[in-house]
Coordinates of C-alpha atoms and ligand atoms in Angstrom, one line a residue:
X1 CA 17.6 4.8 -17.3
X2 CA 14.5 6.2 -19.4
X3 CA 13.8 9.5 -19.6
X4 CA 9.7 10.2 -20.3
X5 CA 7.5 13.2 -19.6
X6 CA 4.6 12.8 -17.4
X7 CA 2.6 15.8 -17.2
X8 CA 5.1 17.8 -19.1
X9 CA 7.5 17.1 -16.3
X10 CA 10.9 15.6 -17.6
X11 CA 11.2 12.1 -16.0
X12 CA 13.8 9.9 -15.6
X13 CA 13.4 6.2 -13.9
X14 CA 15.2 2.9 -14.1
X15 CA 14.1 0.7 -17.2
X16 CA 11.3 -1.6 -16.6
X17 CA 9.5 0.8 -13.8
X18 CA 5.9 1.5 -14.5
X19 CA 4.1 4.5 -15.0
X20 CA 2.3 4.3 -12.2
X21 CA 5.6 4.2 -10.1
X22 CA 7.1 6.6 -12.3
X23 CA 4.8 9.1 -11.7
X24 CA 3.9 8.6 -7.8
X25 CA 8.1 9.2 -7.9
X26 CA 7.0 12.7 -9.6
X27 CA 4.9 13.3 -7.5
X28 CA 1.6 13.0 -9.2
X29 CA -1.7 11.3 -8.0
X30 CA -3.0 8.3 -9.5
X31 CA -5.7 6.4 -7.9
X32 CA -5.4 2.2 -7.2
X33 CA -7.5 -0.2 -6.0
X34 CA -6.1 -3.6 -7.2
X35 CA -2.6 -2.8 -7.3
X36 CA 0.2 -3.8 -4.5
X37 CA 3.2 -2.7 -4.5
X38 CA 4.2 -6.2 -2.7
X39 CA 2.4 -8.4 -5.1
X40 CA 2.2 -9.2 -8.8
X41 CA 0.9 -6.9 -11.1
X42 CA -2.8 -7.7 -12.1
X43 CA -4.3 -4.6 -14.1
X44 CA -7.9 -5.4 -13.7
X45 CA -9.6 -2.2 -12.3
X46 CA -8.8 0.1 -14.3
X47 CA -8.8 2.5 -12.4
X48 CA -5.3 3.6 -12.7
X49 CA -5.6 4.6 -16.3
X50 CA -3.6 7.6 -17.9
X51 CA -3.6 8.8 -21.3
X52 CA -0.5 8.2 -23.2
X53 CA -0.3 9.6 -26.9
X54 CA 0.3 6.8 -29.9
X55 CA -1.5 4.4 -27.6
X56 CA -5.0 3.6 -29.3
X57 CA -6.5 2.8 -25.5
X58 CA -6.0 4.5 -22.4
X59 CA -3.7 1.6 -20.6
X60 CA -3.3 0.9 -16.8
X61 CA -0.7 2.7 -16.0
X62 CA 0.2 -0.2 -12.8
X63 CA 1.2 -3.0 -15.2
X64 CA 2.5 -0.4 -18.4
X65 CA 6.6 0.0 -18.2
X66 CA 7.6 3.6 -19.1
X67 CA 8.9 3.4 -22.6
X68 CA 11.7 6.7 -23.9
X69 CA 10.1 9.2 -25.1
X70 CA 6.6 8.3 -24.0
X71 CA 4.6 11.4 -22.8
X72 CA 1.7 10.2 -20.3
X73 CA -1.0 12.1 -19.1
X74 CA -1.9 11.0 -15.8
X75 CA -5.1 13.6 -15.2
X76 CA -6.3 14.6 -19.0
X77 CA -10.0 15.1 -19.7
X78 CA -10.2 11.3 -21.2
X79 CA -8.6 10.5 -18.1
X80 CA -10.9 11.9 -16.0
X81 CA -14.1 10.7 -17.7
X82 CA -12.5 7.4 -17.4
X83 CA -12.2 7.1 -13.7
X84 CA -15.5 8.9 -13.2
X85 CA -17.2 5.6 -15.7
X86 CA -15.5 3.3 -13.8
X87 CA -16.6 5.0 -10.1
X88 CA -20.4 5.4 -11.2
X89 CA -20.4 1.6 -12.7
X90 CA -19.1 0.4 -8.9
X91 CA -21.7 2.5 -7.7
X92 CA -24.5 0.9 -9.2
X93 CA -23.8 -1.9 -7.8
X94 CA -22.2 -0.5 -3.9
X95 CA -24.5 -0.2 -0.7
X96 CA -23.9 3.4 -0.2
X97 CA -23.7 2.6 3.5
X98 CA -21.0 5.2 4.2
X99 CA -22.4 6.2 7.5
X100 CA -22.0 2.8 9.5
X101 CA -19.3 0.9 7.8
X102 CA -16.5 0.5 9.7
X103 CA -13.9 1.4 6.6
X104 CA -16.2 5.2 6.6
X105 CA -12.6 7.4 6.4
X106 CA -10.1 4.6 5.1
X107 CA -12.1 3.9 2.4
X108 CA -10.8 4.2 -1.4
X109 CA -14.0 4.2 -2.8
X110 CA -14.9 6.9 -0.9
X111 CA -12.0 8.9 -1.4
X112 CA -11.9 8.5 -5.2
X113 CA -15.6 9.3 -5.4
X114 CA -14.9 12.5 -3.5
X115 CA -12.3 13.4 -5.8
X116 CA -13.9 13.0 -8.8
X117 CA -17.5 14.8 -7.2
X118 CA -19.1 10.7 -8.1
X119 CA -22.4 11.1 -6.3
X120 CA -24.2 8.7 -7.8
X121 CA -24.2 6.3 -10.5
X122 CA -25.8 7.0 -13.9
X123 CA -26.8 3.2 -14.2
X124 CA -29.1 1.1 -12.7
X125 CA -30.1 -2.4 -13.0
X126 CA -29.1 -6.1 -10.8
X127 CA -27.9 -5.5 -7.2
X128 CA -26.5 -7.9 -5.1
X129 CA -27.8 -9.0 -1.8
X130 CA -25.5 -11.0 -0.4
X131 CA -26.1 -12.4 3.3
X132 CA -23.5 -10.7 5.7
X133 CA -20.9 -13.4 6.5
X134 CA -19.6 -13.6 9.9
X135 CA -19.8 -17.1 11.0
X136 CA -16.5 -16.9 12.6
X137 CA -14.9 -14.7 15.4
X138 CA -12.3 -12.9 13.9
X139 CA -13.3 -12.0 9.8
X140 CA -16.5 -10.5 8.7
X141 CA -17.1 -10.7 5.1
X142 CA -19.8 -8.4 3.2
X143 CA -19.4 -8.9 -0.7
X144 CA -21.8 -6.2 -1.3
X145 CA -19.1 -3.8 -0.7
X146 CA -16.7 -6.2 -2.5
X147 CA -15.5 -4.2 -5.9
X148 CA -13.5 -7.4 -6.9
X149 CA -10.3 -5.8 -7.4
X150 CA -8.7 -9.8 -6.5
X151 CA -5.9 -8.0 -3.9
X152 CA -7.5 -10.7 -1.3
X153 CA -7.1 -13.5 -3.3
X154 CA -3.6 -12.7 -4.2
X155 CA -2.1 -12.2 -0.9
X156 CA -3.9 -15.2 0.7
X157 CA -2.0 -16.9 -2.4
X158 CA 1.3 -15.2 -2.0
X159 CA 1.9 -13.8 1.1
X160 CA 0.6 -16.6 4.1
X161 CA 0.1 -19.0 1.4
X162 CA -3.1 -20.6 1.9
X163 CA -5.1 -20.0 -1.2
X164 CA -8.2 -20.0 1.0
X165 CA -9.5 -17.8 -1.5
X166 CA -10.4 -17.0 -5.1
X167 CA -12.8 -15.7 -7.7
X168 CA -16.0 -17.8 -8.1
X169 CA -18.8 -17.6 -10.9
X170 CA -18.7 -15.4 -13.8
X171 CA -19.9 -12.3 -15.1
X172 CA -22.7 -10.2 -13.1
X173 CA -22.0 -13.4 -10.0
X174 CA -18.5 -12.8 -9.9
X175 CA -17.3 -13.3 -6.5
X176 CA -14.9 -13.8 -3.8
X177 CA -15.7 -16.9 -2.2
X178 CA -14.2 -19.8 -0.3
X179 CA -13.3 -23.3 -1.9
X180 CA -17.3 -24.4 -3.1
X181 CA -18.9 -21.2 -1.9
X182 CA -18.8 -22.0 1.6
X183 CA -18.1 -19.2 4.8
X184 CA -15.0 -18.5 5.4
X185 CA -15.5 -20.3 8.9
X186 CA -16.1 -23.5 7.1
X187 CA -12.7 -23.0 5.2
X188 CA -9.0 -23.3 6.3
X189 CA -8.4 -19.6 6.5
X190 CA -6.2 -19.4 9.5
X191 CA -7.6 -16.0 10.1
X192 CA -4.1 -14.0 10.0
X193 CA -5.7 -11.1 8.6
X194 CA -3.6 -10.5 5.7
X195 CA -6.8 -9.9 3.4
X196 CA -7.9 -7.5 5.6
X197 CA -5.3 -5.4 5.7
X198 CA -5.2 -5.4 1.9
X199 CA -9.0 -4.6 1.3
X200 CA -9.3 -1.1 0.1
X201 CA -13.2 -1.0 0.9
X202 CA -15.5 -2.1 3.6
X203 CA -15.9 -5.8 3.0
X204 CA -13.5 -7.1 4.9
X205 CA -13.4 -5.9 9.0
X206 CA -12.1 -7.1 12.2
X207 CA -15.2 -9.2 14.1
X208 CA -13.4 -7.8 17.1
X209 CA -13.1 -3.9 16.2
X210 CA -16.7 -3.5 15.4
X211 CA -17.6 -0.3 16.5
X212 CA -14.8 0.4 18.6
X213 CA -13.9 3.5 16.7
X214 CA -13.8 5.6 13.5
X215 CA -10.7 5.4 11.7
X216 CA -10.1 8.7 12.5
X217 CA -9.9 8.6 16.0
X218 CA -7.8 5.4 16.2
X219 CA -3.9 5.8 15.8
X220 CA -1.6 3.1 15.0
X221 CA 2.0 2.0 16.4
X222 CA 3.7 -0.5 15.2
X223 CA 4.5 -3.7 17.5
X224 CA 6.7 -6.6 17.1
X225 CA 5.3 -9.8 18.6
X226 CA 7.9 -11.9 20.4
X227 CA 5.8 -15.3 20.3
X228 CA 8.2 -16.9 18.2
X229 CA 11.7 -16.3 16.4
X230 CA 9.7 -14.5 12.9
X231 CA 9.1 -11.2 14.8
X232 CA 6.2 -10.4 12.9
X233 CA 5.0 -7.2 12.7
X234 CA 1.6 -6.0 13.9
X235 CA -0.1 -2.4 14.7
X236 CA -1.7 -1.7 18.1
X237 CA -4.5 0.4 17.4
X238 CA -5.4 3.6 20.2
X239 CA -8.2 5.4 21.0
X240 CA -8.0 7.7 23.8
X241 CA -4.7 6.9 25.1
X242 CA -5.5 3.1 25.8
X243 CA -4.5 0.1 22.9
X244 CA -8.0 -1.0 21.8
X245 CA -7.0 -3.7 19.1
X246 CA -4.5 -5.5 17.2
X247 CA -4.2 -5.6 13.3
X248 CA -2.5 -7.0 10.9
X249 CA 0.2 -5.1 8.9
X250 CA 0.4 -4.6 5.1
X251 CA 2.0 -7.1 2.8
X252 CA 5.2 -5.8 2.7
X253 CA 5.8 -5.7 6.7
X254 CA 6.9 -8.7 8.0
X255 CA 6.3 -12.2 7.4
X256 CA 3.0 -14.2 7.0
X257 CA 1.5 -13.6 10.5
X258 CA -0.1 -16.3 12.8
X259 CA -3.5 -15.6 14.5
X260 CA -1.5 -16.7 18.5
X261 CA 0.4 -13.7 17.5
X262 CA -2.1 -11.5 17.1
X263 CA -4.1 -13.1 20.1
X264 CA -1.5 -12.9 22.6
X265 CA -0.6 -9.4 21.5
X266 CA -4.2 -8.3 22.8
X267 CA -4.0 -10.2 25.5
X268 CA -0.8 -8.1 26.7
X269 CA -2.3 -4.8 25.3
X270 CA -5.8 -4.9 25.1
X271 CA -8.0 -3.8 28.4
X272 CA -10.4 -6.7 29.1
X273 CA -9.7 -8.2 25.7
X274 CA -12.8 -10.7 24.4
X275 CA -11.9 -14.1 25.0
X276 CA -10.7 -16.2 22.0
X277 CA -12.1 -18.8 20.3
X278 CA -10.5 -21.9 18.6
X279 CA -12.5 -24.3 16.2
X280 CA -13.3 -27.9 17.6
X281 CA -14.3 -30.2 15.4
X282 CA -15.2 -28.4 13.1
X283 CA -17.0 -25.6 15.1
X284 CA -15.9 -22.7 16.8
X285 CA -15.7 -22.7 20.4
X286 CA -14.9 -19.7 23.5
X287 CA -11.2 -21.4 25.0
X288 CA -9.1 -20.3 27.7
X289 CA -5.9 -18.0 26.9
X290 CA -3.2 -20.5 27.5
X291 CA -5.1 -23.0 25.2
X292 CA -5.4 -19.9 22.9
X293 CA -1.7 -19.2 23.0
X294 CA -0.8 -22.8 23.2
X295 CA 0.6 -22.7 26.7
X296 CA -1.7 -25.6 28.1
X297 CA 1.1 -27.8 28.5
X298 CA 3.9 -25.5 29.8
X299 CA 1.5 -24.4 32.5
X300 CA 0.9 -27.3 34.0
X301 CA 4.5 -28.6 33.7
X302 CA 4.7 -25.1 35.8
X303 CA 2.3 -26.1 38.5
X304 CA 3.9 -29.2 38.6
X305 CA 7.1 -28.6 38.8
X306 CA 6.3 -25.8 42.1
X307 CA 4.4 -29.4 43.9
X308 CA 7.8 -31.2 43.3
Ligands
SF4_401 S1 -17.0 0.4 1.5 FE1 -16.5 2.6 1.4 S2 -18.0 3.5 -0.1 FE2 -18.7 1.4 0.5 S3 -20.1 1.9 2.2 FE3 -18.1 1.5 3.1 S4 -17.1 3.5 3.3 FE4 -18.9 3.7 1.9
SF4_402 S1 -7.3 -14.4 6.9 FE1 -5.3 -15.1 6.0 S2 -5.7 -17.3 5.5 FE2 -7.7 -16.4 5.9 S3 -8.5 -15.8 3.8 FE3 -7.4 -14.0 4.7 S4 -5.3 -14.1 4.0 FE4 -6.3 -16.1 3.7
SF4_403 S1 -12.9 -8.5 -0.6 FE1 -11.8 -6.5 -0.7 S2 -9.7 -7.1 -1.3 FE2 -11.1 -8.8 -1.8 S3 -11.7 -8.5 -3.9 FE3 -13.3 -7.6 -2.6 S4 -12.7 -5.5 -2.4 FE4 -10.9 -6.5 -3.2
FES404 S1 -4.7 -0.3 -10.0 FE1 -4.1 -0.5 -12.1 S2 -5.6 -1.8 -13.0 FE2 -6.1 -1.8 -10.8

């Protein structure tokens, strides 16, 4: 065990647990947006900093093991002025479309900027205008809203693993793209909605939840889909007493889930859910639900057996 102060707070943790972990255990608040618990540590937003004395930078407290001894500051006036930098700097490059995206309530952005009174940013210059992608039926992407924290990128790597995903270009281009910049629908995302679930901002949504609800009048319950032996779990999604969706859970629940999951899950839940849609050579087409669900061929040995 290592015994550390966070806050002035005596703290003691197993060896090799970071200070980030070490002080959510305490109890304290420390903002994330590219950290996951169920992936590998990546340290590249910075946004988790804290102020630890001896240390000549303030480090990310997500991928920095406690050390004895070591006294961190998780909220200090350094601290503070960091976060804000780092907020306004994502601002001045963020459509500040708070009152129609669909992550408006869910959103970490928002939440942090709240905290920290971030109106507006303090710089100007470059904006992206990135076309809004949603060439197939399930995944909309909008990388103007994209603050490249790379938690995408790593659980398309590490959790279905497709690597479908990854950064593209450099510097001020930066972005998420698909293998030669092409939509996701051209790509061989199997649309399981893993990155989704991960994104901590608006550019990633359901195609199918658009505008069915704010996040705060939806409630989730968990589900386990019985399509196959995996048992992957999924949340049905209520508004008004009636299941209005199906999403994908976080990392950490379940195993790498299949889109006929999630498909057949609305068909059993969902009201008049929208019909689904399977790629054809090469383009996406409306299809039946047993083609959907791959039941083409069970039916009809069905119907065939009640002739014989
Ligand atoms: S991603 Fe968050 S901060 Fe950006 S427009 Fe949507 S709700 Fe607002
Ligand atoms: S939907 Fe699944 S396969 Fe497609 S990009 Fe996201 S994580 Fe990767
Ligand atoms: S799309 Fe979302 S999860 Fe992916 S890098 Fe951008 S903000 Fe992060
Ligand atoms: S959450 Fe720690 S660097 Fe991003």
């Amino acid at each position: 065990m290592v015994t550390l102060t966070i806050n002035d707070m005596e703290v003691k943790v197993p060896r090799g647990t970071t200070v980030l972990d070490a002080a959510r255990q305490a109890g304290f608040f420390i903002p994330t947006f590219c950290h996951e618990p169920q992936l590998t540590g990546f340290g590249a937003c910075r946004i988790c900093v804290v102020e630890i004395p001896g240390m000549r930078n303030l480090p990310a407290s997500c991928v920095t093991e406690v050390a004895p001894g070591m006294r961190v500051y998780t909220e200090s006036p350094a601290v503070v002025e960091a976060r804000r930098t780092i907020l306004e700097l994502i601002l001045a490059n963020h459509p500040l479309d708070c009152l129609t995206c669909e992550k408006n309530g869910d959103c970490r952005l928002q939440d942090y900027c709240f905290r920290y009174g971030v109106k507006s940013s303090s710089f100007s210059g470059a904006r992206h205008e990135y076309p809004l992608e949603d060439d197939n039926p399930y995944i909309i992407r909008d990388m103007n809203k994209c603050i490249l924290c790379g938690k995408c990128v790593r659980t398309c790597a590490q959790v279905p693993g497709r690597a479908v995903i990854d950064y593209a270009y450099r510097g001020f281009n930066t972005k998420i793209a698909a293998p030669m910049d092409t939509p996701l629908g051209e790509s061989d995302c199997v649309y399981c909605g893993r990155c989704v679930s991960v994104c901590p901002v608006g550019a990633l949504s359901y195609k199918r939840l658009q505008g069915v609800g704010r996040t705060w009048e939806l409630q989730k319950k968990p589900v386990t889909c019985t399509f196959c032996e995996a048992g992957c779990q999924f949340n049905l999604l209520y508004k008004d007493g009636k299941v209005v969706g199906v999403v994908t859970t976080a990392p950490g629940q379940g195993r790498p889930l299949c889109l006929k999951g999630r498909l057949g899950l609305e068909l059993l839940y969902v009201e008049n859910p929208q019909p689904p849609q399977l790629k054809k050579d090469g383009v996406f087409q409306p299809v039946s639900w047993a083609e959907a669900l791959g039941l083409e061929g069970i039916l009809e040995k069905i119907a065939a057996q009640k002739q014989d």
